[in-house]
Coordinates of C-alpha atoms in Angstrom, one line a residue:
M16 CA 22.4 -9.7 -0.4
K17 CA 22.8 -11.1 3.1
I18 CA 19.3 -11.3 3.9
G19 CA 18.7 -11.6 7.5
I20 CA 14.9 -13.7 8.4
V21 CA 15.0 -11.6 11.9
K22 CA 16.2 -8.3 9.9
T23 CA 13.4 -8.3 7.4
A24 CA 11.4 -9.6 10.2
N25 CA 11.9 -5.9 12.5
K26 CA 11.2 -4.5 9.4
C27 CA 7.8 -5.6 8.7
K28 CA 7.2 -4.9 12.7
H29 CA 8.3 -1.8 11.8
I30 CA 6.4 -1.2 9.1
L31 CA 3.2 -2.8 10.5
Y32 CA 3.9 -0.8 13.8
L33 CA 3.0 -3.5 16.3
K34 CA 3.7 -3.3 19.8
P35 CA 5.1 -5.9 22.2
F36 CA 1.4 -7.1 24.3
D37 CA 0.3 -7.5 20.5
L38 CA 1.6 -10.5 20.3
L39 CA 0.7 -11.1 23.9
P40 CA -1.7 -13.7 23.0
L41 CA -0.7 -15.7 19.8
M42 CA 2.5 -16.1 22.3
I43 CA 0.4 -18.2 25.4
L44 CA -1.3 -20.1 22.3
F45 CA 2.4 -21.6 20.7
L46 CA 3.8 -21.9 24.4
L47 CA 0.6 -24.4 24.9
E48 CA 1.3 -25.8 21.5
V49 CA 4.7 -26.7 21.8
A50 CA 3.8 -28.1 25.9
L51 CA 1.2 -30.8 23.9
S52 CA 3.4 -31.6 20.7
I53 CA 5.3 -32.8 23.4
I54 CA 2.8 -35.0 25.9
L55 CA 0.6 -36.0 22.5
P56 CA 3.4 -39.1 21.3
L57 CA 4.7 -39.9 25.2
I58 CA 1.2 -40.7 25.6
T59 CA 1.2 -42.9 22.5
V60 CA 4.4 -44.9 23.2
R61 CA 2.5 -45.5 27.1
F62 CA -0.8 -46.6 25.0
I63 CA 0.9 -49.0 22.1
D64 CA 3.3 -50.1 24.8
S65 CA 0.3 -50.8 27.1
L66 CA -1.2 -53.0 24.0
S67 CA 2.3 -54.9 24.4
D68 CA 2.3 -55.0 27.3
L69 CA -1.2 -56.6 28.0
C70 CA -2.4 -54.0 31.0
S71 CA -6.2 -54.3 32.0
I72 CA -8.7 -52.8 30.0
N73 CA -9.1 -50.2 33.1
E74 CA -6.0 -48.5 31.9
Y75 CA -5.8 -49.0 28.7
I76 CA -9.8 -47.0 29.2
L77 CA -8.2 -44.7 31.3
I78 CA -4.7 -44.0 28.9
M79 CA -7.5 -43.8 25.7
I80 CA -8.9 -41.0 27.4
V81 CA -6.6 -38.8 28.8
Y82 CA -5.7 -39.6 24.5
F83 CA -9.0 -38.2 23.6
I84 CA -9.0 -35.2 25.9
F85 CA -5.1 -33.8 24.7
R86 CA -6.7 -33.9 21.4
I87 CA -8.8 -32.0 21.4
V88 CA -7.5 -29.4 23.5
N89 CA -4.9 -29.5 21.4
S90 CA -7.8 -28.8 18.3
A91 CA -8.8 -26.2 20.0
I92 CA -5.2 -23.8 21.0
S93 CA -5.4 -24.3 16.9
C94 CA -8.5 -23.4 15.7
I95 CA -8.5 -20.0 18.1
S96 CA -5.0 -19.5 17.0
D97 CA -5.1 -19.8 13.7
Y98 CA -8.4 -17.0 13.8
L99 CA -6.3 -14.8 15.6
F100 CA -3.6 -15.5 12.8
D101 CA -6.3 -14.4 10.2
T102 CA -7.7 -11.8 11.7
K103 CA -4.7 -9.6 13.5
E104 CA -1.8 -10.3 9.8
F105 CA -5.8 -8.7 7.7
I106 CA -6.2 -5.4 10.7
S107 CA -2.2 -5.2 10.5
S108 CA -2.4 -5.0 6.8
Q109 CA -5.5 -2.6 6.4
N110 CA -3.7 -0.5 9.4
V111 CA -0.9 -0.3 7.2
R112 CA -2.4 0.1 4.1
L113 CA -4.7 3.6 5.9
R114 CA -1.2 5.1 6.3
L115 CA 0.3 4.8 3.2
M116 CA -3.0 6.1 2.1
N117 CA -2.4 9.1 4.3
A118 CA 1.7 8.9 3.4
L119 CA 0.7 9.8 -0.3
F120 CA -1.4 12.9 0.8
D121 CA 1.9 14.3 1.8
K122 CA 3.7 13.5 -1.2
N123 CA 4.9 16.0 -4.0
G124 CA 4.8 16.6 -7.6
A125 CA 8.1 14.8 -8.6
F126 CA 7.4 11.7 -6.1
F127 CA 3.6 11.2 -8.8
S128 CA 5.7 12.4 -11.8
S129 CA 8.6 9.6 -11.5
S130 CA 6.3 7.6 -10.5
R131 CA 3.6 5.2 -12.0
G132 CA 0.6 4.7 -10.9
G133 CA 0.8 0.3 -11.1
D134 CA 3.6 0.3 -8.6
I135 CA 1.3 2.0 -6.4
F136 CA -1.6 0.0 -6.7
A137 CA 0.5 -2.8 -6.3
T138 CA 2.9 -1.6 -2.7
L139 CA -1.2 -1.0 -1.9
D140 CA -2.7 -4.4 -2.1
Q141 CA 0.3 -6.8 -3.0
D142 CA 3.7 -5.6 -1.3
I143 CA 1.7 -4.8 2.3
S144 CA 0.2 -8.3 2.7
M145 CA 3.4 -9.6 1.7
V146 CA 4.6 -7.7 4.4
A147 CA 2.1 -8.7 7.4
S148 CA 2.2 -12.3 5.5
Y149 CA 6.2 -13.0 6.3
F150 CA 5.5 -11.1 9.6
Y151 CA 2.7 -14.0 10.8
K152 CA 4.6 -16.6 9.6
M153 CA 8.0 -15.4 11.7
V154 CA 6.5 -15.2 14.5
N155 CA 4.6 -18.9 14.1
V156 CA 8.2 -20.3 13.4
L157 CA 9.6 -19.0 15.5
S158 CA 7.3 -20.5 18.5
N159 CA 7.8 -24.4 16.0
I160 CA 11.3 -23.2 17.0
I161 CA 11.3 -23.4 20.7
S162 CA 9.0 -26.0 19.8
A163 CA 11.7 -27.9 17.7
I164 CA 14.8 -27.6 20.6
T165 CA 11.9 -29.1 22.6
V166 CA 11.6 -32.0 20.5
A167 CA 15.9 -32.4 20.6
V168 CA 16.6 -33.2 23.4
V169 CA 13.2 -35.5 23.9
L170 CA 14.9 -37.5 20.5
I171 CA 18.5 -37.3 22.2
L172 CA 16.4 -38.9 25.4
L173 CA 14.5 -41.8 23.7
R174 CA 17.8 -42.8 21.2
W175 CA 20.4 -40.2 20.6
E176 CA 21.7 -42.1 17.4
L177 CA 18.7 -42.0 15.8
F178 CA 18.7 -38.5 16.2
A179 CA 22.2 -38.1 15.2
I180 CA 21.3 -39.4 11.2
I181 CA 18.3 -36.8 11.4
L182 CA 21.4 -33.3 12.4
M183 CA 23.8 -35.1 9.7
F184 CA 21.6 -34.5 7.1
I185 CA 20.7 -30.4 8.0
P186 CA 23.9 -28.8 6.7
I187 CA 23.3 -30.3 3.7
S188 CA 20.3 -28.9 2.3
F189 CA 20.9 -25.4 4.2
Y190 CA 24.0 -25.0 1.4
L191 CA 22.2 -25.9 -1.7
N192 CA 18.8 -23.5 0.0
S193 CA 21.4 -20.2 0.3
K194 CA 22.6 -21.2 -3.5
V195 CA 19.1 -21.1 -5.0
N196 CA 17.8 -18.4 -3.3
R197 CA 20.4 -16.2 -4.6
K198 CA 18.2 -16.6 -8.3
V199 CA 15.0 -15.6 -5.8
S200 CA 16.2 -12.7 -4.7
D201 CA 17.0 -11.6 -8.5
Y202 CA 13.8 -13.1 -9.9
S203 CA 11.4 -11.4 -7.1
T204 CA 12.7 -8.5 -7.9
R205 CA 11.7 -8.3 -11.8
C206 CA 8.8 -9.9 -11.0
R207 CA 7.8 -7.1 -9.0
D208 CA 8.6 -4.9 -11.7
D209 CA 6.7 -6.5 -14.0
F210 CA 3.8 -6.6 -11.7
G211 CA 3.5 -3.0 -11.3
K212 CA 3.5 -1.7 -15.3
Q213 CA 1.1 -4.5 -16.3
E214 CA -0.8 -2.8 -12.8
S215 CA -0.3 0.0 -14.7
L216 CA -2.0 -0.7 -18.0
T217 CA -4.8 -2.4 -15.9
E218 CA -5.1 0.9 -14.0
E219 CA -4.9 3.6 -17.7
F220 CA -8.3 1.2 -19.0
V221 CA -9.9 2.0 -15.7
S222 CA -9.4 5.5 -15.2
N223 CA -10.0 6.3 -19.0
P224 CA -12.4 3.2 -20.1
M225 CA -14.4 5.7 -22.0
P226 CA -12.3 7.5 -23.8
M227 CA -10.0 4.8 -24.9
I228 CA -13.4 2.4 -26.2
Q229 CA -14.6 6.1 -28.3
F230 CA -11.3 6.6 -30.0
G231 CA -10.7 2.1 -30.9
L232 CA -7.9 1.7 -29.2
K233 CA -8.7 -2.1 -28.3
K234 CA -6.5 -3.7 -29.9
M235 CA -3.4 -1.9 -29.1
F236 CA -4.1 -1.7 -25.9
I237 CA -4.8 -5.7 -25.5
R238 CA -1.7 -5.6 -28.1
K239 CA 0.5 -3.5 -25.0
Y240 CA -1.0 -6.2 -22.2
S241 CA -0.4 -9.2 -24.1
C242 CA 3.0 -8.2 -23.8
S243 CA 3.5 -7.0 -20.7
Q244 CA 1.5 -9.9 -19.2
K245 CA 3.6 -12.6 -21.0
T246 CA 7.0 -10.6 -19.8
Y247 CA 5.3 -10.9 -16.1
N248 CA 4.3 -15.0 -17.1
K249 CA 8.0 -16.1 -18.1
C250 CA 9.7 -14.3 -14.4
Y251 CA 7.2 -15.6 -12.4
K252 CA 7.3 -19.5 -14.2
R253 CA 11.6 -18.8 -13.2
L254 CA 11.0 -17.1 -10.0
A255 CA 8.4 -20.2 -10.0
F256 CA 10.8 -22.9 -9.9
Y257 CA 13.7 -21.8 -8.6
N258 CA 11.0 -21.2 -5.2
M259 CA 10.1 -24.9 -5.6
I260 CA 14.0 -26.2 -5.4
S261 CA 14.5 -23.7 -2.2
G262 CA 12.2 -26.3 -1.0
S263 CA 12.7 -29.7 -2.3
C264 CA 16.4 -29.3 -1.1
M265 CA 15.5 -29.3 3.4
D266 CA 12.2 -31.6 2.2
L267 CA 14.1 -34.2 0.2
S268 CA 17.2 -34.2 2.6
M269 CA 15.0 -34.5 5.9
T270 CA 12.9 -38.0 3.9
F271 CA 15.8 -39.4 3.5
A272 CA 17.1 -38.9 7.0
S273 CA 13.6 -39.8 7.8
I274 CA 13.7 -43.2 5.9
V275 CA 17.1 -43.8 7.1
S276 CA 15.9 -42.8 11.0
M277 CA 13.6 -45.7 10.1
V278 CA 15.5 -48.4 8.8
Y279 CA 18.1 -48.6 11.7
G280 CA 15.5 -47.6 13.6
G281 CA 13.9 -51.5 12.7
L282 CA 16.9 -53.2 13.4
L283 CA 17.5 -51.8 16.9
V284 CA 13.3 -53.2 17.7
I285 CA 14.6 -56.7 15.7
N286 CA 17.3 -56.1 18.2
N287 CA 14.9 -55.7 21.7
K288 CA 17.3 -52.5 22.4
I289 CA 14.0 -50.5 21.8
S290 CA 9.4 -51.1 22.2
I291 CA 8.3 -50.3 19.0
G292 CA 6.3 -47.6 20.9
V293 CA 9.2 -45.3 21.0
L294 CA 9.8 -46.2 17.1
V295 CA 6.4 -45.3 16.9
A296 CA 6.8 -42.1 18.8
F297 CA 10.7 -40.9 17.4
L298 CA 8.9 -41.1 13.5
E299 CA 6.0 -39.0 14.8
Y300 CA 8.9 -36.2 17.0
I301 CA 11.0 -36.3 13.8
D302 CA 7.7 -34.5 12.3
S303 CA 7.5 -32.2 14.7
F304 CA 11.7 -31.4 14.3
T305 CA 11.8 -30.9 11.1
S306 CA 8.7 -29.4 10.0
P307 CA 10.3 -25.4 12.0
L308 CA 13.3 -26.7 10.3
L309 CA 10.9 -26.7 6.7
S310 CA 9.5 -23.8 7.6
L311 CA 12.4 -21.8 8.2
T312 CA 13.9 -22.7 5.9
A313 CA 10.5 -21.4 3.6
L314 CA 10.6 -18.2 5.2
K315 CA 14.7 -17.6 3.9
T316 CA 13.1 -17.8 0.7
M317 CA 10.6 -15.4 1.5
A318 CA 12.5 -13.1 3.2
Y319 CA 14.5 -12.4 -0.1
R320 CA 11.4 -12.6 -2.6
L321 CA 10.4 -9.7 0.0
Q322 CA 13.3 -7.0 -0.5
P323 CA 11.2 -5.4 -3.0
S324 CA 8.3 -5.0 -1.5
L325 CA 9.5 -3.4 1.6
E326 CA 12.4 -0.7 -0.6
R327 CA 8.7 0.0 -2.3
I328 CA 6.8 0.7 0.7
C329 CA 9.7 2.3 2.4
D330 CA 9.9 4.9 -0.4
L331 CA 5.6 6.2 0.3
F332 CA 6.7 6.0 4.1
D333 CA 9.6 8.5 3.3
T334 CA 8.4 11.9 3.4
K335 CA 10.6 14.1 4.8
D336 CA 8.8 16.5 7.4
D337 CA 9.2 20.1 7.0
S338 CA 7.7 21.1 10.9
P339 CA 4.9 23.4 10.2
K340 CA 4.3 26.3 12.0
R341 CA 0.9 26.6 11.9
N342 CA -2.1 24.6 10.1
M343 CA -4.2 26.9 9.2
I344 CA -5.4 29.5 6.9
D345 CA -8.4 31.4 8.1
N346 CA -8.5 34.7 6.0
C347 CA -5.4 35.7 3.3
N348 CA -5.3 39.2 2.4
N349 CA -2.0 38.9 0.2
I350 CA 0.2 36.1 -2.1
K351 CA 3.2 36.6 -2.9
F352 CA 5.6 34.6 -5.2
D353 CA 9.5 37.0 -3.9
N354 CA 12.5 36.3 -7.0
V355 CA 11.1 32.9 -7.2
T356 CA 12.6 30.4 -10.1
F357 CA 11.9 27.0 -10.9
Y358 CA 12.5 24.6 -13.9
Y359 CA 11.8 21.0 -14.1
S360 CA 14.8 20.1 -15.5
H361 CA 18.3 21.6 -15.4
K362 CA 18.1 25.3 -16.7
N363 CA 14.7 24.3 -18.5
Y364 CA 12.6 27.5 -16.8
I365 CA 9.6 27.6 -16.3
L366 CA 10.2 30.8 -14.0
K367 CA 13.6 32.7 -13.2
D368 CA 13.5 35.3 -11.0
S369 CA 9.8 36.2 -10.8
T370 CA 8.0 38.6 -8.5
F371 CA 4.1 39.3 -8.7
S372 CA 1.3 39.1 -5.9
F373 CA -2.3 38.7 -5.1
E374 CA -4.5 40.7 -2.9
S375 CA -8.3 39.9 -1.7
G376 CA -10.5 41.6 -3.4
K377 CA -9.5 41.2 -6.7
I378 CA -10.0 38.9 -9.8
Y379 CA -6.4 37.5 -11.3
A380 CA -5.9 36.5 -15.7
L381 CA -3.5 34.3 -15.5
L382 CA -2.8 34.7 -19.3
G383 CA -0.2 32.9 -21.6
K384 CA 0.2 29.3 -24.2
S385 CA -0.1 26.7 -23.4
G386 CA 2.8 25.2 -21.8
E387 CA 4.0 28.6 -20.6
G388 CA 4.0 27.2 -16.5
K389 CA 0.4 29.1 -16.1
S390 CA -0.1 25.7 -14.0
T391 CA 3.1 25.4 -12.5
I392 CA 2.6 28.9 -10.3
I393 CA -1.0 27.1 -8.8
N394 CA 1.5 23.6 -8.1
L395 CA 4.5 25.7 -6.5
L396 CA 1.5 27.1 -4.1
L397 CA 0.7 24.0 -3.6
K398 CA 3.6 23.5 -2.2
L399 CA 3.8 20.3 -4.8
W400 CA 6.8 21.5 -6.1
R401 CA 9.4 23.4 -4.6
P402 CA 11.1 26.7 -6.0
Q403 CA 14.5 26.0 -7.1
K404 CA 15.2 29.8 -6.0
G405 CA 13.7 31.7 -4.0
N406 CA 10.1 32.5 -1.9
I407 CA 6.2 31.9 -1.8
Y408 CA 5.0 34.1 1.0
I409 CA 1.2 34.0 2.3
D410 CA 0.5 37.5 4.6
N411 CA 4.7 37.1 4.7
V412 CA 4.4 34.0 6.3
D413 CA 6.7 31.2 3.8
I414 CA 4.4 28.5 2.9
L415 CA 6.8 26.4 3.5
N416 CA 5.6 27.5 7.5
F417 CA 2.2 25.7 6.7
D418 CA 1.1 22.5 7.2
N419 CA 0.4 20.6 3.5
E420 CA -3.5 19.6 5.0
G421 CA -3.6 23.3 6.2
L422 CA -2.9 24.9 3.3
R423 CA -4.5 22.8 0.6
N424 CA -8.2 23.9 2.6
A425 CA -7.8 27.5 2.2
I426 CA -7.1 27.3 -1.1
S427 CA -10.5 25.9 -3.8
I428 CA -9.7 24.7 -7.0
V429 CA -11.7 24.5 -10.4
S430 CA -10.5 22.8 -13.3
Q431 CA -11.0 21.8 -17.0
N432 CA -10.2 18.4 -15.5
S433 CA -11.9 18.2 -12.0
F434 CA -12.3 14.4 -10.2
F435 CA -14.9 13.5 -9.7
L436 CA -15.7 10.7 -7.1
H437 CA -18.0 7.6 -7.4
D438 CA -20.7 8.7 -5.0
T439 CA -23.8 10.7 -4.7
I440 CA -23.9 14.8 -5.8
I441 CA -23.9 15.7 -2.4
E442 CA -21.0 13.5 -1.3
N443 CA -19.4 15.0 -4.0
V444 CA -20.4 18.7 -3.6
S445 CA -19.2 18.5 0.2
L446 CA -16.1 16.1 -0.4
G447 CA -16.7 14.6 3.1
V448 CA -18.1 18.4 4.7
S449 CA -20.9 18.0 6.7
Y450 CA -22.8 20.6 5.7
S451 CA -27.2 21.5 5.1
Y452 CA -29.3 20.5 2.9
D453 CA -30.3 24.3 2.5
Q454 CA -26.2 25.5 2.2
I455 CA -25.8 22.9 -1.1
S456 CA -28.8 23.3 -1.9
N457 CA -28.4 27.3 -2.2
A458 CA -24.6 26.9 -3.5
L459 CA -26.3 24.3 -6.5
E460 CA -28.7 27.0 -7.2
K461 CA -25.3 29.5 -7.5
V462 CA -24.5 28.1 -10.7
G463 CA -27.7 26.9 -12.4
L464 CA -27.8 23.1 -11.3
L465 CA -30.4 22.4 -8.9
E466 CA -33.3 22.3 -11.0
S467 CA -31.0 19.7 -13.6
V468 CA -29.7 18.1 -10.3
L469 CA -33.7 17.3 -8.9
N470 CA -35.1 16.0 -12.2
F471 CA -32.7 13.2 -11.7
P472 CA -34.9 10.2 -10.7
D473 CA -32.6 10.2 -6.8
G474 CA -32.1 13.8 -6.7
M475 CA -29.2 14.7 -5.0
N476 CA -28.7 11.0 -4.0
T477 CA -28.1 10.6 -7.3
I478 CA -24.3 8.1 -7.8
I479 CA -22.5 10.6 -11.0
G480 CA -20.4 6.9 -11.0
D481 CA -16.5 6.9 -12.2
N482 CA -15.0 10.2 -13.3
G483 CA -19.2 11.9 -13.4
V484 CA -20.0 10.3 -16.6
V485 CA -23.6 11.0 -15.6
L486 CA -23.8 14.6 -15.9
S487 CA -22.4 16.1 -19.5
C488 CA -19.2 18.0 -19.6
G489 CA -21.4 21.8 -18.4
Q490 CA -22.5 19.9 -15.6
R491 CA -19.3 18.8 -14.4
Q492 CA -17.9 22.3 -14.9
R493 CA -20.7 23.7 -12.8
L494 CA -20.9 20.9 -10.5
S495 CA -16.9 22.1 -9.2
I496 CA -17.4 25.8 -9.1
A497 CA -20.5 24.2 -6.6
R498 CA -18.1 22.9 -4.5
A499 CA -16.0 26.5 -4.6
L500 CA -18.8 28.7 -3.5
L501 CA -19.7 26.1 -0.6
K502 CA -16.1 25.3 0.6
N503 CA -15.5 29.1 0.8
T504 CA -11.9 29.4 1.2
P505 CA -10.0 32.7 0.9
I506 CA -8.2 31.6 -2.7
V507 CA -10.3 31.0 -5.3
I508 CA -8.4 28.8 -8.7
F509 CA -10.0 28.5 -11.5
D510 CA -7.7 26.1 -14.0
E511 CA -8.9 27.4 -17.4
P512 CA -12.8 27.1 -16.2
T513 CA -14.1 27.8 -20.1
S514 CA -12.4 25.8 -21.4
S515 CA -15.1 23.1 -24.8
L516 CA -18.4 25.1 -22.9
D517 CA -20.9 26.6 -24.5
S518 CA -22.1 30.1 -24.5
L519 CA -23.9 29.8 -21.3
T520 CA -22.3 27.5 -20.1
E521 CA -19.1 29.9 -19.8
K522 CA -21.8 32.8 -18.4
V523 CA -22.6 31.0 -15.3
V524 CA -19.6 30.4 -14.8
Y525 CA -18.2 34.1 -15.2
E526 CA -21.2 34.9 -13.3
A527 CA -20.1 32.7 -10.8
I528 CA -16.2 34.1 -10.4
E529 CA -17.7 37.4 -10.0
S530 CA -20.4 36.8 -7.5
L531 CA -16.6 35.9 -4.8
H532 CA -16.0 38.5 -3.2
N533 CA -13.5 39.5 0.0
K534 CA -11.4 36.9 -1.7
I535 CA -8.3 36.5 -3.6
V536 CA -9.6 34.8 -6.8
I537 CA -6.8 33.7 -9.8
I538 CA -7.9 32.3 -13.8
I539 CA -6.2 30.6 -15.2
S540 CA -6.3 30.2 -19.3
H541 CA -4.7 31.4 -22.7
H542 CA -8.6 32.7 -23.7
E543 CA -8.4 36.2 -23.7
N544 CA -12.3 36.7 -23.0
V545 CA -10.9 36.4 -19.7
K546 CA -9.8 39.7 -19.4
D547 CA -13.1 41.3 -19.3
I548 CA -13.8 40.5 -15.6
A549 CA -10.3 40.1 -14.0
D550 CA -9.4 43.3 -12.2
V551 CA -5.6 42.6 -13.0
I552 CA -3.6 40.3 -15.2
Y553 CA -0.5 38.8 -15.8
Y554 CA 1.1 37.9 -18.3
L555 CA 3.5 34.8 -18.3
E556 CA 6.1 35.1 -21.1
N557 CA 9.8 33.7 -21.6
K558 CA 10.3 32.9 -18.1
K559 CA 8.8 36.4 -16.7
I560 CA 5.4 37.2 -15.0
L561 CA 4.6 40.7 -17.4
K562 CA 1.1 42.8 -15.5
N563 CA -1.0 45.0 -18.2

């Protein structure tokens, strides 16, 4: 597979979403550095030759002052460009992460069911950093190449024979480097996969530390983690080896070229064909000429390593445009599943030619055995999955015509496994929406949680930890219901709301459900006792919806 540096840089630029003028300050600084890299060796020639010619003390001081001024200016420009490079690279990475997080919210259930959490973590962290690093290194190398071309002209003017020696070694090094880069590409892909697996295991523990400790899974987990680490370490060592070989090819070639040039140049000085100053300047220019070539070789190697990262980032950005016509749902009088057929794997039906509806102002119980597909119906309504056949309507409008965010903002969900932020109780209830203190207090009071919250040392500003670890199971469930009450959406869904709850908390949950008026309320459960508060009961059985 042929991988071009410029083509890879264009992909990176597209991902980083950069405009042409974003790089203008950097390019101006680079041009100044190029000019100074040409001037400084010439001043060195004049300085050394002035010593040989026994010039006057005034001329010597003038040369030293000029040289000192140019050195100071060169250092200042270099520091400023380094600062701009670091900040631009960092900010570009952060912008891509923000856009990727936005894209992830538009992904469907099929994506998340087939993706490892570790791979997504690695893409958001390592892959994005590599893309930003590559692009800005490419900009740096581009300026260095301009410098190398200018230096080449100067080298030819100084002594073309010496320059010809340098050129002889370049094709050899590029040929050897191209052979090694194929191995770099292969092992980069393998390392990226192994890193994703290791990150998945890390994420697995970090997301569920308490259950894994409680179940005594330390030995099993450490064994799996150790095996994953060994595989990754072995692959990374091979990648590092081929990276080292790739960089050494050009480095050794240029070292040999410099030695041969130095020997031949010394003979020219002995025979009085060039001055010592010219030889010193030539050797200094050689470094300015070969450094961009070494950087270009490293960039080529990095381009091979970058391909897996580019593919994964592009996959995350690849979200199909549904061309939504509506982005808000203020009211909802009716939801209709019309002749819907859905399956996860081919012909393993969850629903088959099912038609049923939900009306505003009623409480619906959706009953069935575990695994029958009750939660799948909700995921279809949320557009996390799409039916293979049939349509879903809200007030006679196909949900495909609604913006994802607008649709989901119209639905509140109270789940047996509700998520919680590592934040205060206020933030966990409001979820980023601006509510008054009284509104939040009223919602907590309705679910019988206000008194408990106020008894915490920090009250509503109490940090509840990862996944609400500070709260009991019943308190977490009540907090989830308070969210739904506060959000005040036209559609409210309770997914196994009383699972693992005591009778007192169960009573509070049922009272909260019955207090919801002028809404579509759907209760998903496999417990028959929810029938007592339901106006309409649906049974999911044998891929069909049966109405009681």
